[in-house]
Tab-separated table of C-alpha atoms and ligand atoms in Angstrom:
chain	number	residue	atom	x	y	z
A	204	MET	CA	-13.546	18.758	31.357
A	205	ALA	CA	-12.589	21.924	30.189
A	206	TYR	CA	-9.419	22.115	27.783
A	207	SER	CA	-7.306	23.200	30.837
A	208	ASP	CA	-3.885	24.468	31.069
A	209	LYS	CA	-3.145	20.695	32.087
A	210	VAL	CA	-4.324	18.853	29.015
A	211	ARG	CA	-2.793	21.357	27.244
A	212	GLU	CA	0.437	20.780	28.626
A	213	HIS	CA	0.031	17.293	28.595
A	214	TYR	CA	-0.511	17.133	24.620
A	215	GLN	CA	2.258	19.823	24.268
A	216	LYS	CA	4.507	17.787	26.112
A	217	THR	CA	3.601	14.950	23.866
A	218	ILE	CA	3.945	16.598	20.540
A	219	GLU	CA	7.389	17.810	21.393
A	220	GLU	CA	8.453	13.920	22.731
A	221	ILE	CA	7.728	13.263	19.144
A	222	ARG	CA	9.682	15.675	18.131
A	223	GLU	CA	12.627	14.829	20.412
A	224	GLY	CA	12.159	11.552	18.933
A	225	GLY	CA	12.735	12.686	15.588
A	226	LEU	CA	9.442	11.235	14.507
A	227	PHE	CA	7.712	14.213	13.865
A	228	LYS	CA	5.959	14.032	10.780
A	229	GLU	CA	5.756	17.090	8.470
A	230	GLU	CA	3.415	17.833	5.642
A	231	ARG	CA	4.968	19.299	2.223
A	232	PHE	CA	2.196	21.054	0.135
A	233	ILE	CA	1.837	20.285	-3.707
A	234	HIS	CA	0.577	23.093	-5.862
A	235	SER	CA	0.142	21.244	-8.681
A	236	PRO	CA	-1.643	17.622	-9.312
A	237	GLN	CA	0.054	14.161	-8.503
A	238	ALA	CA	2.299	13.142	-11.562
A	239	ALA	CA	5.394	12.759	-12.113
A	240	ASP	CA	6.674	16.244	-12.021
A	241	ILE	CA	4.917	17.948	-9.039
A	242	LYS	CA	5.561	21.913	-7.713
A	243	VAL	CA	6.289	21.972	-3.435
A	244	GLU	CA	6.324	24.112	-1.182
A	245	TYR	CA	8.758	23.241	2.003
A	246	PRO	CA	9.393	24.158	3.907
A	247	GLU	CA	6.012	25.554	4.569
A	248	GLY	CA	6.291	29.061	3.252
A	249	ALA	CA	9.530	28.294	1.185
A	250	GLU	CA	9.725	28.698	-3.315
A	251	LEU	CA	8.275	26.259	-4.891
A	252	ALA	CA	10.370	23.748	-5.953
A	253	SER	CA	10.110	21.040	-9.689
A	254	LEU	CA	10.770	17.865	-7.998
A	255	ILE	CA	10.233	14.181	-9.731
A	256	ASN	CA	8.063	12.764	-7.847
A	257	MET	CA	9.440	9.317	-6.886
A	258	CYS	CA	7.631	8.137	-4.012
A	259	ALA	CA	4.195	8.026	-5.174
A	260	ASN	CA	1.661	4.949	-5.319
A	261	ASN	CA	0.785	6.330	-8.764
A	262	TYR	CA	2.413	3.154	-10.246
A	263	LEU	CA	0.140	3.051	-13.404
A	264	GLY	CA	0.525	6.983	-13.723
A	265	LEU	CA	-3.688	7.642	-13.876
A	266	SER	CA	-3.520	10.328	-10.666
A	267	SER	CA	-4.151	12.757	-13.205
A	268	HIS	CA	-4.573	11.170	-16.481
A	269	PRO	CA	-7.039	13.042	-19.074
A	270	GLU	CA	-9.473	10.486	-19.609
A	271	VAL	CA	-10.237	9.258	-15.870
A	272	ILE	CA	-10.468	13.587	-15.146
A	273	LYS	CA	-12.976	13.593	-18.299
A	274	ALA	CA	-14.874	10.362	-16.835
A	275	ALA	CA	-14.747	12.111	-13.215
A	276	HIS	CA	-16.557	15.108	-14.895
A	277	GLU	CA	-18.901	13.205	-16.749
A	278	GLY	CA	-20.082	11.008	-13.792
A	279	LEU	CA	-20.501	14.125	-11.513
A	280	ASP	CA	-22.932	15.869	-14.636
A	281	SER	CA	-24.881	12.544	-14.669
A	282	ARG	CA	-24.791	11.447	-11.248
A	283	GLY	CA	-24.008	14.534	-8.986
A	284	TYR	CA	-21.960	15.356	-6.413
A	285	GLY	CA	-23.089	13.732	-3.121
A	286	MET	CA	-24.899	10.660	-2.031
A	287	SER	CA	-26.511	11.792	1.103
A	288	SER	CA	-26.292	7.929	2.240
A	289	VAL	CA	-25.000	5.329	3.629
A	290	ARG	CA	-25.225	2.518	0.821
A	291	PHE	CA	-28.662	0.521	2.433
A	292	ILE	CA	-30.424	3.207	2.530
A	293	CYS	CA	-30.006	5.317	-0.549
A	294	GLY	CA	-26.507	5.349	-1.165
A	295	THR	CA	-26.409	3.239	-4.145
A	296	GLN	CA	-26.347	4.069	-7.658
A	297	ASP	CA	-26.195	1.733	-10.907
A	298	ILE	CA	-22.201	3.382	-11.415
A	299	HIS	CA	-21.359	1.809	-7.725
A	300	ARG	CA	-22.580	-1.924	-9.180
A	301	GLU	CA	-20.986	-1.405	-11.948
A	302	LEU	CA	-17.497	-0.816	-10.562
A	303	GLN	CA	-18.149	-3.758	-8.524
A	304	ASP	CA	-18.848	-5.940	-11.151
A	305	LYS	CA	-16.379	-4.993	-12.927
A	306	LEU	CA	-13.244	-5.449	-10.430
A	307	THR	CA	-15.040	-8.962	-10.025
A	308	LYS	CA	-14.356	-9.480	-13.330
A	309	PHE	CA	-10.957	-8.357	-13.266
A	310	LEU	CA	-8.998	-9.606	-10.272
A	311	GLY	CA	-10.910	-12.731	-11.127
A	312	THR	CA	-13.362	-13.186	-8.018
A	313	GLU	CA	-17.060	-14.126	-7.613
A	314	ASP	CA	-17.937	-10.669	-6.161
A	315	THR	CA	-16.993	-7.243	-4.899
A	316	VAL	CA	-18.406	-4.760	-2.158
A	317	LEU	CA	-17.380	-1.080	-2.431
A	318	PHE	CA	-15.959	0.250	0.922
A	319	PRO	CA	-14.928	4.138	1.346
A	320	SER	CA	-11.662	3.086	1.582
A	321	CYS	CA	-9.265	-0.088	2.062
A	322	MET	CA	-8.329	0.989	5.327
A	323	ASP	CA	-12.683	0.571	5.647
A	324	ALA	CA	-12.190	-2.896	3.763
A	325	ASN	CA	-10.076	-3.845	6.840
A	326	ALA	CA	-11.854	-2.601	9.401
A	327	GLY	CA	-15.001	-4.224	8.345
A	328	VAL	CA	-14.128	-7.135	7.024
A	329	PHE	CA	-12.488	-9.598	9.929
A	330	GLU	CA	-16.073	-9.161	12.664
A	331	ALA	CA	-18.231	-9.284	9.383
A	332	ILE	CA	-16.900	-13.053	9.121
A	333	LEU	CA	-15.254	-14.365	11.976
A	334	GLY	CA	-16.798	-15.334	15.487
A	335	GLU	CA	-14.815	-16.563	18.888
A	336	GLU	CA	-14.932	-19.909	17.648
A	337	ASP	CA	-12.474	-19.296	14.894
A	338	VAL	CA	-8.896	-18.250	14.719
A	339	ILE	CA	-6.658	-15.283	12.395
A	340	ILE	CA	-3.608	-16.234	11.344
A	341	ALA	CA	-1.515	-13.358	10.068
A	342	ASP	CA	1.636	-12.383	8.633
A	343	ARG	CA	3.587	-10.296	11.723
A	344	LEU	CA	4.045	-7.155	9.073
A	345	VAL	CA	1.438	-7.202	7.932
A	346	HIS	CA	-0.844	-3.664	7.186
A	347	ALA	CA	-1.828	-1.740	10.071
A	348	SER	CA	-5.142	-1.459	8.925
A	349	LEU	CA	-5.090	-5.355	8.982
A	350	ILE	CA	-3.927	-5.019	12.512
A	351	ASP	CA	-6.869	-2.543	13.105
A	352	GLY	CA	-9.736	-4.975	11.602
A	353	ILE	CA	-8.151	-7.955	13.368
A	354	ARG	CA	-8.385	-6.055	16.760
A	355	LEU	CA	-12.384	-5.186	16.214
A	356	CYS	CA	-13.253	-8.826	15.725
A	357	LYS	CA	-13.864	-11.542	18.526
A	358	ALA	CA	-12.200	-14.196	16.302
A	359	GLN	CA	-8.429	-15.432	18.001
A	360	TYR	CA	-5.279	-13.275	16.617
A	361	ASP	CA	-2.266	-15.276	16.187
A	362	SER	CA	0.049	-14.473	13.535
A	363	PHE	CA	3.499	-16.297	12.500
A	364	LYS	CA	7.146	-15.314	11.173
A	365	HIS	CA	7.456	-12.683	8.304
A	366	MET	CA	7.299	-15.097	5.392
A	367	ASN	CA	8.213	-18.499	7.145
A	368	MET	CA	5.800	-20.933	5.635
A	369	ASP	CA	7.115	-23.777	8.128
A	370	HIS	CA	6.074	-21.234	11.108
A	371	LEU	CA	2.725	-21.330	9.343
A	372	GLU	CA	2.041	-24.365	9.036
A	373	GLN	CA	2.782	-25.244	12.780
A	374	LYS	CA	0.355	-22.935	13.443
A	375	LEU	CA	-2.134	-23.870	11.288
A	376	GLU	CA	-1.941	-27.234	12.224
A	377	MET	CA	-1.936	-25.912	16.052
A	378	HIS	CA	-5.350	-24.332	14.973
A	379	GLN	CA	-7.562	-27.388	13.324
A	380	ASP	CA	-9.566	-27.354	16.711
A	381	LYS	CA	-11.300	-24.016	15.595
A	382	ARG	CA	-13.902	-24.051	13.684
A	383	ILE	CA	-12.814	-21.321	10.879
A	384	ARG	CA	-9.034	-20.575	10.237
A	385	LEU	CA	-7.846	-17.435	8.201
A	386	VAL	CA	-4.409	-16.854	7.115
A	387	VAL	CA	-4.224	-13.278	6.489
A	388	THR	CA	-1.384	-11.922	4.576
A	389	ASP	CA	0.216	-8.464	2.095
A	390	GLY	CA	0.485	-9.301	-1.366
A	391	VAL	CA	3.432	-6.920	-1.610
A	392	PHE	CA	5.135	-5.820	1.254
A	393	SER	CA	5.118	-2.030	0.970
A	394	MET	CA	8.410	-1.186	3.125
A	395	ASP	CA	10.609	-4.309	1.166
A	396	GLY	CA	8.777	-4.834	-2.335
A	397	ASP	CA	8.540	-8.490	-1.615
A	398	PHE	CA	6.102	-11.027	-2.286
A	399	ALA	CA	4.412	-12.604	-0.134
A	400	PRO	CA	4.625	-16.762	-1.297
A	401	LEU	CA	0.899	-16.941	-2.511
A	402	ASP	CA	1.452	-19.982	-4.144
A	403	LYS	CA	2.998	-22.104	-0.990
A	404	MET	CA	0.013	-20.450	0.861
A	405	VAL	CA	-2.663	-21.442	-0.797
A	406	GLU	CA	-1.028	-25.176	-1.068
A	407	LEU	CA	-0.782	-24.828	2.906
A	408	CYS	CA	-4.225	-23.693	3.520
A	409	GLU	CA	-5.804	-26.244	1.606
A	410	ARG	CA	-3.712	-28.599	3.198
A	411	TYR	CA	-4.868	-27.878	6.332
A	412	ASP	CA	-8.686	-26.695	5.702
A	413	SER	CA	-7.977	-22.819	6.145
A	414	MET	CA	-9.220	-19.834	4.227
A	415	ILE	CA	-6.910	-16.783	2.826
A	416	LEU	CA	-7.268	-13.114	2.915
A	417	LEU	CA	-4.616	-11.698	0.860
A	418	ASP	CA	-4.696	-7.552	1.149
A	419	ASP	CA	-3.477	-6.522	-2.686
A	420	SER	CA	-2.968	-2.909	-2.073
A	421	HIS	CA	0.218	-2.420	-3.470
A	422	ALA	CA	-0.308	-4.902	-6.064
A	423	THR	CA	-3.801	-4.742	-7.920
A	424	GLY	CA	-4.236	-3.000	-11.446
A	425	PHE	CA	-0.023	-3.641	-12.511
A	426	ILE	CA	1.549	-7.306	-10.380
A	427	GLY	CA	1.242	-10.442	-12.214
A	428	LYS	CA	0.717	-10.782	-15.994
A	429	THR	CA	-2.892	-8.717	-16.969
A	430	GLY	CA	-2.558	-6.826	-13.662
A	431	LYS	CA	-4.738	-8.895	-11.903
A	432	GLY	CA	-2.140	-8.113	-8.982
A	433	THR	CA	-0.145	-11.008	-6.758
A	434	HIS	CA	-2.450	-13.834	-7.011
A	435	GLU	CA	-2.200	-13.857	-10.360
A	436	HIS	CA	1.877	-13.531	-10.150
A	437	PHE	CA	1.530	-16.569	-8.497
A	438	GLY	CA	-1.411	-18.493	-10.560
A	439	VAL	CA	-3.669	-18.606	-7.882
A	440	VAL	CA	-6.362	-16.704	-9.657
A	441	GLY	CA	-9.725	-18.380	-8.154
A	442	LYS	CA	-8.245	-19.391	-4.848
A	443	ILE	CA	-8.274	-16.735	-2.831
A	444	ASP	CA	-11.413	-16.274	-0.382
A	445	VAL	CA	-10.870	-12.760	0.006
A	446	ILE	CA	-8.787	-9.702	-1.356
A	447	THR	CA	-9.187	-6.544	0.083
A	448	THR	CA	-7.539	-3.925	-1.708
A	449	THR	CA	-7.650	0.192	-2.682
A	450	LEU	CA	-8.750	3.042	-5.319
A	451	GLY	CA	-6.018	4.791	-3.717
A	452	LYS	CA	-2.900	4.072	-5.297
A	453	ALA	CA	-2.608	2.425	-8.839
A	454	LEU	CA	-6.502	1.885	-9.684
A	455	GLY	CA	-6.361	6.414	-9.899
A	456	GLY	CA	-5.719	7.077	-6.724
A	457	ALA	CA	-8.413	9.092	-5.229
A	458	SER	CA	-10.194	7.082	-2.631
A	459	GLY	CA	-12.297	3.884	-1.718
A	460	GLY	CA	-11.260	0.286	-1.428
A	461	CYS	CA	-13.503	-3.205	-1.939
A	462	VAL	CA	-13.607	-6.270	-0.576
A	463	SER	CA	-13.623	-9.013	-3.299
A	464	GLY	CA	-13.598	-12.568	-2.939
A	465	ARG	CA	-16.294	-15.249	-2.457
A	466	ALA	CA	-20.592	-14.481	-2.660
A	467	GLU	CA	-20.924	-15.348	0.841
A	468	ILE	CA	-18.657	-13.640	1.931
A	469	VAL	CA	-18.993	-10.523	0.470
A	470	GLU	CA	-22.640	-10.963	1.350
A	471	MET	CA	-21.784	-10.987	4.895
A	472	CYS	CA	-19.467	-7.760	4.789
A	473	LYS	CA	-22.901	-6.513	2.919
A	474	GLN	CA	-24.588	-7.569	6.148
A	475	ARG	CA	-22.755	-6.605	8.613
A	476	ALA	CA	-19.415	-4.706	7.940
A	477	ARG	CA	-20.095	-1.611	10.076
A	478	PRO	CA	-17.733	0.948	7.874
A	479	TYR	CA	-20.124	-0.657	5.234
A	480	LEU	CA	-23.720	0.021	7.309
A	481	PHE	CA	-22.717	3.184	8.877
A	482	SER	CA	-20.376	5.559	6.007
A	483	ASN	CA	-20.929	6.665	3.693
A	484	THR	CA	-19.414	4.818	0.451
A	485	MET	CA	-17.222	6.431	-2.811
A	486	PRO	CA	-18.882	9.728	-3.953
A	487	PRO	CA	-20.263	9.183	-7.675
A	488	VAL	CA	-17.522	11.518	-9.199
A	489	ILE	CA	-14.961	8.792	-7.616
A	490	VAL	CA	-17.044	6.029	-9.022
A	491	ALA	CA	-16.892	7.111	-12.704
A	492	ALA	CA	-13.305	8.276	-12.697
A	493	ALA	CA	-12.525	4.807	-10.991
A	494	SER	CA	-15.175	3.318	-13.392
A	495	ARG	CA	-12.901	3.824	-16.336
A	496	VAL	CA	-9.826	3.146	-14.767
A	497	MET	CA	-10.841	-0.507	-15.019
A	498	ASP	CA	-12.067	0.114	-18.554
A	499	ILE	CA	-8.088	1.581	-19.202
A	500	ILE	CA	-6.654	-1.711	-17.510
A	501	SER	CA	-8.185	-4.110	-18.475
A	502	GLN	CA	-8.053	-3.214	-22.842
A	503	THR	CA	-4.371	-3.140	-22.350
A	504	THR	CA	-1.297	-3.989	-20.546
A	505	GLU	CA	0.215	-1.081	-22.260
A	506	ARG	CA	1.056	0.779	-18.569
A	507	ARG	CA	1.335	-2.039	-16.255
A	508	ASP	CA	3.999	-3.032	-18.994
A	509	LYS	CA	5.799	0.463	-19.002
A	510	LEU	CA	5.630	0.395	-15.333
A	511	GLU	CA	7.308	-3.020	-15.294
A	512	GLN	CA	10.381	-1.711	-17.600
A	513	ASN	CA	10.645	0.978	-15.228
A	514	THR	CA	11.501	-1.023	-13.019
A	515	LYS	CA	13.767	-3.298	-13.971
A	516	TYR	CA	15.669	-0.285	-16.145
A	517	PHE	CA	15.969	1.731	-12.725
A	518	ARG	CA	17.061	-1.577	-10.389
A	519	GLU	CA	19.446	-2.117	-12.894
A	520	LYS	CA	21.291	1.456	-13.139
A	521	MET	CA	20.912	1.936	-9.478
A	522	THR	CA	22.686	-1.643	-8.826
A	523	GLU	CA	25.609	-0.764	-11.089
A	524	ALA	CA	25.880	2.835	-9.500
A	525	GLY	CA	26.589	1.162	-6.167
A	526	PHE	CA	24.035	1.611	-4.209
A	527	ASP	CA	22.616	-1.062	-2.251
A	528	ILE	CA	19.092	-2.272	-3.270
A	529	ARG	CA	17.388	-4.568	-2.223
A	530	PRO	CA	16.475	-7.195	-4.781
A	531	GLY	CA	13.287	-7.798	-6.384
A	532	GLU	CA	10.741	-7.499	-9.066
A	533	THR	CA	8.063	-4.806	-7.509
A	534	PRO	CA	8.162	-1.318	-8.284
A	535	ILE	CA	8.885	-0.427	-4.813
A	536	VAL	CA	12.920	-0.337	-4.512
A	537	PRO	CA	14.591	0.330	-1.133
A	538	VAL	CA	18.349	2.083	-1.300
A	539	MET	CA	19.204	0.277	1.671
A	540	LEU	CA	21.186	3.001	3.910
A	541	TYR	CA	20.892	1.382	7.388
A	542	ASN	CA	21.548	4.491	9.427
A	543	ALA	CA	18.546	6.477	10.183
A	544	GLN	CA	20.609	9.944	9.853
A	545	LEU	CA	21.980	9.007	6.463
A	546	SER	CA	18.920	8.571	4.745
A	547	GLN	CA	17.181	12.277	6.555
A	548	ASP	CA	20.245	13.402	5.061
A	549	ILE	CA	20.546	11.708	1.363
A	550	ALA	CA	16.727	12.403	1.307
A	551	HIS	CA	17.524	16.206	1.977
A	552	ASP	CA	20.166	16.759	-0.672
A	553	LEU	CA	18.157	14.651	-3.623
A	554	TYR	CA	15.654	17.329	-2.674
A	555	ALA	CA	17.538	19.901	-3.461
A	556	GLU	CA	18.835	17.717	-6.991
A	557	GLY	CA	15.346	17.925	-7.845
A	558	ILE	CA	14.243	14.100	-6.624
A	559	TYR	CA	11.672	13.836	-3.786
A	560	VAL	CA	11.658	10.754	-1.630
A	561	ILE	CA	11.637	9.960	1.796
A	562	GLY	CA	13.665	8.583	4.402
A	563	PHE	CA	12.129	5.575	6.158
A	564	PHE	CA	13.594	4.500	9.624
A	565	TYR	CA	12.484	2.962	13.145
A	566	PRO	CA	9.844	2.424	13.725
A	567	VAL	CA	8.380	2.466	10.140
A	568	VAL	CA	10.607	-0.080	9.804
A	569	PRO	CA	13.127	-2.254	11.944
A	570	GLN	CA	15.498	-0.796	14.264
A	571	GLY	CA	19.260	-0.041	11.707
A	572	GLN	CA	17.412	-0.557	8.432
A	573	ALA	CA	16.915	3.087	7.435
A	574	ARG	CA	16.046	3.323	3.739
A	575	ILE	CA	15.009	5.645	1.002
A	576	ARG	CA	11.990	4.137	-0.609
A	577	CYS	CA	11.490	4.788	-4.012
A	578	GLN	CA	8.472	4.273	-5.782
A	579	LEU	CA	8.324	4.194	-10.014
A	580	SER	CA	5.303	4.939	-11.945
A	581	ALA	CA	4.481	4.299	-15.884
A	582	ALA	CA	4.297	8.316	-15.376
A	583	HIS	CA	7.787	8.322	-14.893
A	584	ASP	CA	9.537	8.364	-18.662
A	585	LYS	CA	13.393	7.620	-19.316
A	586	GLU	CA	14.001	11.412	-18.927
A	587	HIS	CA	12.771	10.899	-15.465
A	588	LEU	CA	14.756	7.789	-14.427
A	589	ASP	CA	17.923	8.797	-16.113
A	590	LYS	CA	18.223	12.733	-13.712
A	591	ALA	CA	16.731	10.608	-10.342
A	592	ILE	CA	19.912	8.062	-10.885
A	593	ALA	CA	22.494	10.790	-11.512
A	594	ALA	CA	20.874	13.127	-8.450
A	595	PHE	CA	21.416	9.420	-6.371
A	596	LYS	CA	25.051	9.036	-7.890
A	597	LYS	CA	25.984	12.175	-7.203
A	598	ILE	CA	24.536	12.252	-3.445
A	599	GLY	CA	25.754	9.193	-3.133
A	600	ALA	CA	29.409	10.094	-3.886
A	601	LYS	CA	29.301	12.998	-2.092
A	602	HIS	CA	28.237	10.852	1.578
A	603	GLY	CA	30.835	8.108	-0.096
A	604	ILE	CA	28.602	4.819	-0.143
A	605	LEU	CA	28.478	4.356	-3.891
A	606	GLY	CA	29.973	0.346	-3.740
A	607	LEU	CA	29.570	-0.054	-0.361
A	608	LYS	CA	28.176	-3.082	1.152
A	609	LYS	CA	25.727	-3.182	4.089
A	610	LYS	CA	28.722	-4.205	6.322
A	611	GLU	CA	30.665	-1.112	5.029
A	612	ILE	CA	27.873	1.319	5.107
A	613	ILE	CA	27.351	0.391	8.844
A	614	GLU	CA	30.884	0.884	9.719
A	615	LYS	CA	31.091	3.812	8.236
A	616	TYR	CA	28.377	5.365	9.167
A	617	GLY	CA	27.050	3.771	12.437
A	618	LEU	CA	23.416	2.334	13.578
B	117	PLP	C1	-2.486	1.368	1.897
B	117	PLP	C2	-2.699	0.205	1.593
B	117	PLP	C3	-4.429	0.700	3.014
B	117	PLP	C4	-4.555	1.917	3.110
B	117	PLP	O1	-5.292	1.771	1.877
B	117	PLP	P1	-6.962	3.295	1.612
B	117	PLP	O2	-8.021	2.578	0.475
B	117	PLP	O3	-6.108	4.303	1.340
B	117	PLP	O4	-7.462	3.589	2.893
B	117	PLP	C5	-4.336	-0.781	3.387
B	117	PLP	N1	-3.638	-1.973	3.037
B	117	PLP	C6	-2.759	-1.660	2.564
B	117	PLP	C7	-1.605	-2.938	2.766
B	117	PLP	C8	-2.047	-0.714	1.861
B	117	PLP	O5	-1.120	-0.797	1.166
């Protein structure tokens, strides 16, 4: 079919509908490396603004760390630019194996296989290890990439209410007739910054003979005493059968992901996972840099400790200032505003004050739960946080929401 006027109009109309629905996503162009301080062009063509970045997944501040950049240069020099092959033909170097071993050791698992991204790891893992006789029981708020992976696999799909362990138990009981049961959860949920109750989940999975898959993308590198992740936080290292995670967040933030866990599961991924078999993996330059990241975070907890302090400080000061902060411990700090327009207005005003945050509203979060999601980083110094807090106070006062509880904000602004 030609790209006819009719087809063009169809797309134009759809794009217009997205715009009218207030759901149009715009890019903001960053003219500097990813860091605590960035230079941003927005809207397109505008003069560059110097901003404090409060919405990156750069949790450990390693995205532009000098040692990581140096390792990337060395990787480029010693192992070249491209692999020009998928892993199983001629796309595996010694440094891929080395990085997998470092991840295995760090995560406390049996083995690891790299993928081009965690999205690809999630797209491949379910189909590789489950069939029609099996069932997947997933938390209802798991990440979109897990949903996609589950869709690609023939196992029966079921879900349990978000973090509701009674409901999970019911489902586990109900599915005792299946060959394999696999419970699926995120470790830290990215919109609320809350932890899945992994200790209870592991206990239930042991009682009802089920495996467990944990996507720890928002935790690997900084949650838990030594940063292993949510399983360390809950004292269940070694008990998670499958961990998927990303190298695109705390671990340097370039790209890449992995499946780590039971040796046979990792082997099944190498034999059957389609993104592993049919797509190039991480290029040497990123593998070399990620490998250096693993060394840095294995040697010292300095960066995750600083992140923890920053998180405590920011949560405390913002709560004191009178914001409605969803309580928690993770560096994902949702400033609750409930009203979608209010979240957009405040984000906009903060931008003018030099603070880069994004307002989230339906359908990214449930209706009536609009918020600004702040994300802290070990790259933030106290001055960054103080400046951000001062700006939040100024703009919060302007909109008259300081000290207001949920009900009062909704009374004032509606939903
Ligand atoms: C970010 C994220 C992913 C995707 O990671 P990529 O490596 O960027 O594909 C997958 N799962 C969760 C829970 C995430 O937060």
